[in-house]
Coordinates of C-alpha atoms in Angstrom, one line a residue:
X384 CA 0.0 0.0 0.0
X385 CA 1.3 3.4 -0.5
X386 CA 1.5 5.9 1.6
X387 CA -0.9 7.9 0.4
X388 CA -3.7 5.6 0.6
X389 CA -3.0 4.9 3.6
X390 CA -2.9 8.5 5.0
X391 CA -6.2 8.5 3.4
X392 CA -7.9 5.8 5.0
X393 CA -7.0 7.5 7.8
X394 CA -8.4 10.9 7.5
X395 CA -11.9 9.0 6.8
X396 CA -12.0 6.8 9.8
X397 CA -11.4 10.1 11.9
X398 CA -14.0 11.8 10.4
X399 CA -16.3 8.8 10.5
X400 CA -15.0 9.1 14.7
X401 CA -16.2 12.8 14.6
X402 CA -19.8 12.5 13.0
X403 CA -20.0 9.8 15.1
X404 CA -19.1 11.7 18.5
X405 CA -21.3 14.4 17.2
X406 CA -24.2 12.3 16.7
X407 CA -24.0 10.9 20.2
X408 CA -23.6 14.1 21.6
X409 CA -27.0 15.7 20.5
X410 CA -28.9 12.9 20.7
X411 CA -27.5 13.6 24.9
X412 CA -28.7 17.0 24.6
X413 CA -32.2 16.4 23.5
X414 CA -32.9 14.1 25.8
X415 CA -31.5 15.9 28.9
X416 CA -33.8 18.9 27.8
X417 CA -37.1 16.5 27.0
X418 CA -36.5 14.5 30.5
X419 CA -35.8 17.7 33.1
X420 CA -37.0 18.7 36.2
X421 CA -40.4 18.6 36.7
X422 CA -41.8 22.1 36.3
X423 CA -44.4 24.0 38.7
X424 CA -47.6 23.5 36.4
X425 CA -46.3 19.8 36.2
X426 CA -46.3 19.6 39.9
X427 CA -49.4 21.4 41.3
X428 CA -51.3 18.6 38.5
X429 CA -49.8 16.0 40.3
X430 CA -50.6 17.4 43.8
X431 CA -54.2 17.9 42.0
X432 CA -54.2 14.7 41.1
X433 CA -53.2 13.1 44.6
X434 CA -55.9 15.5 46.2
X435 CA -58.2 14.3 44.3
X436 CA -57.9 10.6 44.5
X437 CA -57.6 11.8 48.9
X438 CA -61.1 13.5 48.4
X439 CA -62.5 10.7 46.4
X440 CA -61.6 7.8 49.0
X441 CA -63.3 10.6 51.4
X442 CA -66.1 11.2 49.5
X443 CA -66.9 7.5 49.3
X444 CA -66.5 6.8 53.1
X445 CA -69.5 8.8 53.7
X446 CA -71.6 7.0 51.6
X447 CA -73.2 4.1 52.8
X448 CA -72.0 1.5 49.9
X449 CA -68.3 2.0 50.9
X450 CA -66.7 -1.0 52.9
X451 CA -64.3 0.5 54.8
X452 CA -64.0 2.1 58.1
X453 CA -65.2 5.8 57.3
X454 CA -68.1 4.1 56.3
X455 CA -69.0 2.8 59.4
X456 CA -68.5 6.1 61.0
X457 CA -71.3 7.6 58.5
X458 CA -73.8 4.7 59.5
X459 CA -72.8 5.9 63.2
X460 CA -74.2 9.2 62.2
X461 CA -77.6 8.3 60.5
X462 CA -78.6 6.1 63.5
X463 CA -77.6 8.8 65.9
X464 CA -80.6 11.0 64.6
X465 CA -82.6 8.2 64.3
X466 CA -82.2 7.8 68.1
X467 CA -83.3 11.3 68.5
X468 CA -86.4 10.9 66.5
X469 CA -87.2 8.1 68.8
X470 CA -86.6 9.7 71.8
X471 CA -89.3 12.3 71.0
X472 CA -91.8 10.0 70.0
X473 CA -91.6 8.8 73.5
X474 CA -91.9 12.1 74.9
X475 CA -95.0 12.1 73.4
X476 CA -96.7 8.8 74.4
X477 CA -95.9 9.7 78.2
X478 CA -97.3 12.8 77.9
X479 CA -100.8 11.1 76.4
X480 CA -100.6 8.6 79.4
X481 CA -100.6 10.8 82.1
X482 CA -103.4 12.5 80.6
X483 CA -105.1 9.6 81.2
X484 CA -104.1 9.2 84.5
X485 CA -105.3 12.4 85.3
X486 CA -109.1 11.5 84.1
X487 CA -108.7 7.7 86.2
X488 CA -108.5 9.9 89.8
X489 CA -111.3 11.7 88.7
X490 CA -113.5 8.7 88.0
X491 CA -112.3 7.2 91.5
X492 CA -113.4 10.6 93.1
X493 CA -117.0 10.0 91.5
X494 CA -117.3 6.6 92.8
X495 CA -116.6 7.4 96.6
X496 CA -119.6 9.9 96.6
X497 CA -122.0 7.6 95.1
X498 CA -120.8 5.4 97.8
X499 CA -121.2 7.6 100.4
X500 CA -125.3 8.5 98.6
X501 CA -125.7 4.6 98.9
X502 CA -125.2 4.3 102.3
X503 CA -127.4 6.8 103.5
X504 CA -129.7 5.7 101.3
X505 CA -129.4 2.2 103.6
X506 CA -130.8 4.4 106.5
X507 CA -133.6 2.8 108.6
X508 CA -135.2 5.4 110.0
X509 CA -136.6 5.2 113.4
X510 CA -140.2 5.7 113.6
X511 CA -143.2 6.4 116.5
X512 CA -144.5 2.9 115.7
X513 CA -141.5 0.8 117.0
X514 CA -140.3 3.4 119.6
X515 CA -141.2 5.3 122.7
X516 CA -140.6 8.7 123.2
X517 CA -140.2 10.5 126.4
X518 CA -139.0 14.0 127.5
X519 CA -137.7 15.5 130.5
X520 CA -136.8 18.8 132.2
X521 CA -133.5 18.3 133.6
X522 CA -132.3 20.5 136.3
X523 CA -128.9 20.5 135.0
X524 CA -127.9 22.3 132.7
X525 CA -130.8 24.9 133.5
X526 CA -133.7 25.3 130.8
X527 CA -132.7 21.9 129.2
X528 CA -135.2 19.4 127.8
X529 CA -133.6 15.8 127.5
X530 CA -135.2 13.6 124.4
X531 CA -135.0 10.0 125.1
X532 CA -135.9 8.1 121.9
X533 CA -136.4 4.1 123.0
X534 CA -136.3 0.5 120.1
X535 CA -139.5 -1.3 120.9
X536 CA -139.0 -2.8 117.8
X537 CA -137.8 -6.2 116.9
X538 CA -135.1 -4.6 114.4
X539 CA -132.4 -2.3 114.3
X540 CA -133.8 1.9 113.2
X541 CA -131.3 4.5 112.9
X542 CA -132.1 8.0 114.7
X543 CA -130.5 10.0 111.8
X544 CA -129.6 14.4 111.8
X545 CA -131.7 15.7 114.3
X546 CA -135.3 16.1 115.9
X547 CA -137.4 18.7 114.6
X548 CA -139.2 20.2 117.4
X549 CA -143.0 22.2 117.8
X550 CA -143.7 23.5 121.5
X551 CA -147.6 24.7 121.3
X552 CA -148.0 26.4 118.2
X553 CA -145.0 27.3 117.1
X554 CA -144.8 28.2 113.7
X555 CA -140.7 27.3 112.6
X556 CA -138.5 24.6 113.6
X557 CA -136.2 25.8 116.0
X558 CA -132.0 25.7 114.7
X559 CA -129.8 22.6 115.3
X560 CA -126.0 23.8 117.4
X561 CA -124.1 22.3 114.3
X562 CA -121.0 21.8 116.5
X563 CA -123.1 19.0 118.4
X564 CA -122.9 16.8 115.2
X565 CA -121.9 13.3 116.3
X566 CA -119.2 10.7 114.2
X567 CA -122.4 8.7 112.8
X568 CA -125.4 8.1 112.3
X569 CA -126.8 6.4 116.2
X570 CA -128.0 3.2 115.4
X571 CA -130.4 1.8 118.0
X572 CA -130.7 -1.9 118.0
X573 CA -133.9 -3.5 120.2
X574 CA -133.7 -2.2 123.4
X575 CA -131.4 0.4 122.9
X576 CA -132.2 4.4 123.4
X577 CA -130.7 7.4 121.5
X578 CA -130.8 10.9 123.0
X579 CA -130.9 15.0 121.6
X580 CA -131.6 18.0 124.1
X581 CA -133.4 21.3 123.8
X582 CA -132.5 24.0 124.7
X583 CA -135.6 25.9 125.0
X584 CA -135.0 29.3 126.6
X585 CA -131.8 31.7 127.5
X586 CA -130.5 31.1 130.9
X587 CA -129.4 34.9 131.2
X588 CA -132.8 36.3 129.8
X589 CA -131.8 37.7 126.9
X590 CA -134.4 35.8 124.6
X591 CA -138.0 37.3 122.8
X592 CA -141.2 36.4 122.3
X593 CA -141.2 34.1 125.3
X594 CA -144.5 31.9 126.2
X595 CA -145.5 28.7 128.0
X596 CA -146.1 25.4 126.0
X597 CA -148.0 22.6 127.3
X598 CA -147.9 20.3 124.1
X599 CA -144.8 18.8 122.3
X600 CA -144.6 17.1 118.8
X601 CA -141.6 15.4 117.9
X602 CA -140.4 14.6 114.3
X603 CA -137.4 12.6 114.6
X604 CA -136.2 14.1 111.5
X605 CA -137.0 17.3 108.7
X606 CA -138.1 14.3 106.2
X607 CA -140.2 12.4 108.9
X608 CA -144.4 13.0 108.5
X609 CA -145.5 11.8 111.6
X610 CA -144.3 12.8 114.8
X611 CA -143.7 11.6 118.4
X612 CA -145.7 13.4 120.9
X613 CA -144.5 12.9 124.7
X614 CA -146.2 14.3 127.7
X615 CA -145.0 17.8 129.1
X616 CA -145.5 18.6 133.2
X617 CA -148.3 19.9 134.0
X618 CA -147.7 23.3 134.3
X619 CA -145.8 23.5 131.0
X620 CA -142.5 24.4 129.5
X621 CA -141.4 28.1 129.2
X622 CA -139.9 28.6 125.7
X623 CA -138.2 31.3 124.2
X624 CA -136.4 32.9 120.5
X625 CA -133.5 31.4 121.6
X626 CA -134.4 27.5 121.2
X627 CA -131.9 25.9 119.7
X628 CA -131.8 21.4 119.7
X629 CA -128.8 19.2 119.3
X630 CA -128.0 16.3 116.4
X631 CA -129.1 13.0 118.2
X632 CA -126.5 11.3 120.1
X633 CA -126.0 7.1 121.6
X634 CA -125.3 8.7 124.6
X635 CA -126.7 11.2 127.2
X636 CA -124.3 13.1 128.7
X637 CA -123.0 13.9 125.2
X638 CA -126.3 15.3 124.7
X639 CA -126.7 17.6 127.7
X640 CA -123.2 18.8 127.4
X641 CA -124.3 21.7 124.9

């Protein structure tokens, strides 16, 4: 080979090494300029992006078709003012029963007074027929005439309120002393006696219209029709505006103690 063959095979393989080089070189460039740093925009999409998919897995615990544990705290929520609800409705029905409550004491209230109109209503009354009736002038307390009311009967009779007394003529009934009311009514069985007094004139003076009866009728109640009519002394009984009589009583003493 000569020399200047050779010197020209050379000079081509050195260009062939500088295209080469060349090549290489901004093939390197382009790709360190399309690969760089991510830039701001590129970032805040990315941060988007991550937000997004943060909000969505949010956004889907709330709802009740997610699995997971968010979930569960949404269900926690909706039965929390379901509770509520019921606890108002509750309110509600309690308030309706003791309404009714209320209109139960009411009824009871009724019933104890038509009790109470039964049992009198179960009276016996004492009557002239199946008694004897006698009245005296006591000489204590002064101006006192003592009823004695006597069971000739073969039954119980009940001597009920009071005796509604008429000395002479006397037009009115003459008051009852309401404090003299007894506990009961005074049952008498066979046998037995019941008592009132009258008290048929002031002791001080102070009453009007004062005269001398020698006749006494005795009713042994307002409602009775046909009265008792025991003997008077002789020379009468000196009555008065004040008379007053007392409730009947089982026993005497409570009778003249008014």
């Amino acid at each position: 080979m000569s020399a200047r063959t050779a010197r020209t095979r050379l000079l081509a393989a050195a260009a062939l090494t500088v295209a080469t080089l060349t090549m290489t070189a901004c093939s390197s460039a382009e790709g360190t300029r399309d690969e760089g740093a991510p830039s701001a925009s590129s970032t805040a999409t990315e941060s988007a992006s991550s937000s997004t998919t943060s909000g969505g897995t949010t956004t889907g615990a709330g709802q009740a078709s997610d699995k997971g544990s968010t979930g569960t705290t949404g269900t926690t929520g909706s039965t929390g003012t379901s509770g509520s609800t019921g606890t108002s409705g509750s309110s509600g029905t309690s308030g309706s029963t003791g309404s009714t409550g209320s209109s139960g004491s009411t009824g009871s209230n009724g019933s104890g007074s038509n009790d109470s109109d039964d049992s009198e209503s179960n009276l016996s009354p004492c009557t002239p027929a199946t008694t004897r009736t006698t009245a005296t002038v006591v000489n204590r307390p002064l101006n006192h005439v003592l009823l004695t009311v006597t069971n000739t009967g073969a039954g119980n009779c009940d001597l009920a309120y009071y005796p509604a007394v008429r000395f002479g003529e006397a037009q009115s009934v003459p008051p009852v002393i309401e404090d003299s009311q007894p506990q009961a009514v005074v049952t008498l069985a066979p046998g037995e006696s019941g008592y009132a007094a009258v008290v048929v004139s002031a002791a001080d003076g102070s009453g009007r219209d004062g005269y001398t009866a020698k006749t006494l009728e005795v009713y042994f109640n307002s409602d009775s029709t046909t009265p008792a009519r025991p003997s008077l002394p002789a020379k009468g009984v000196y009555v008065d505006s004040s008379i007053t009589v007392t409730y009947w009583q089982s026993d005497m003493a409570d009778a003249l103690s008014w």
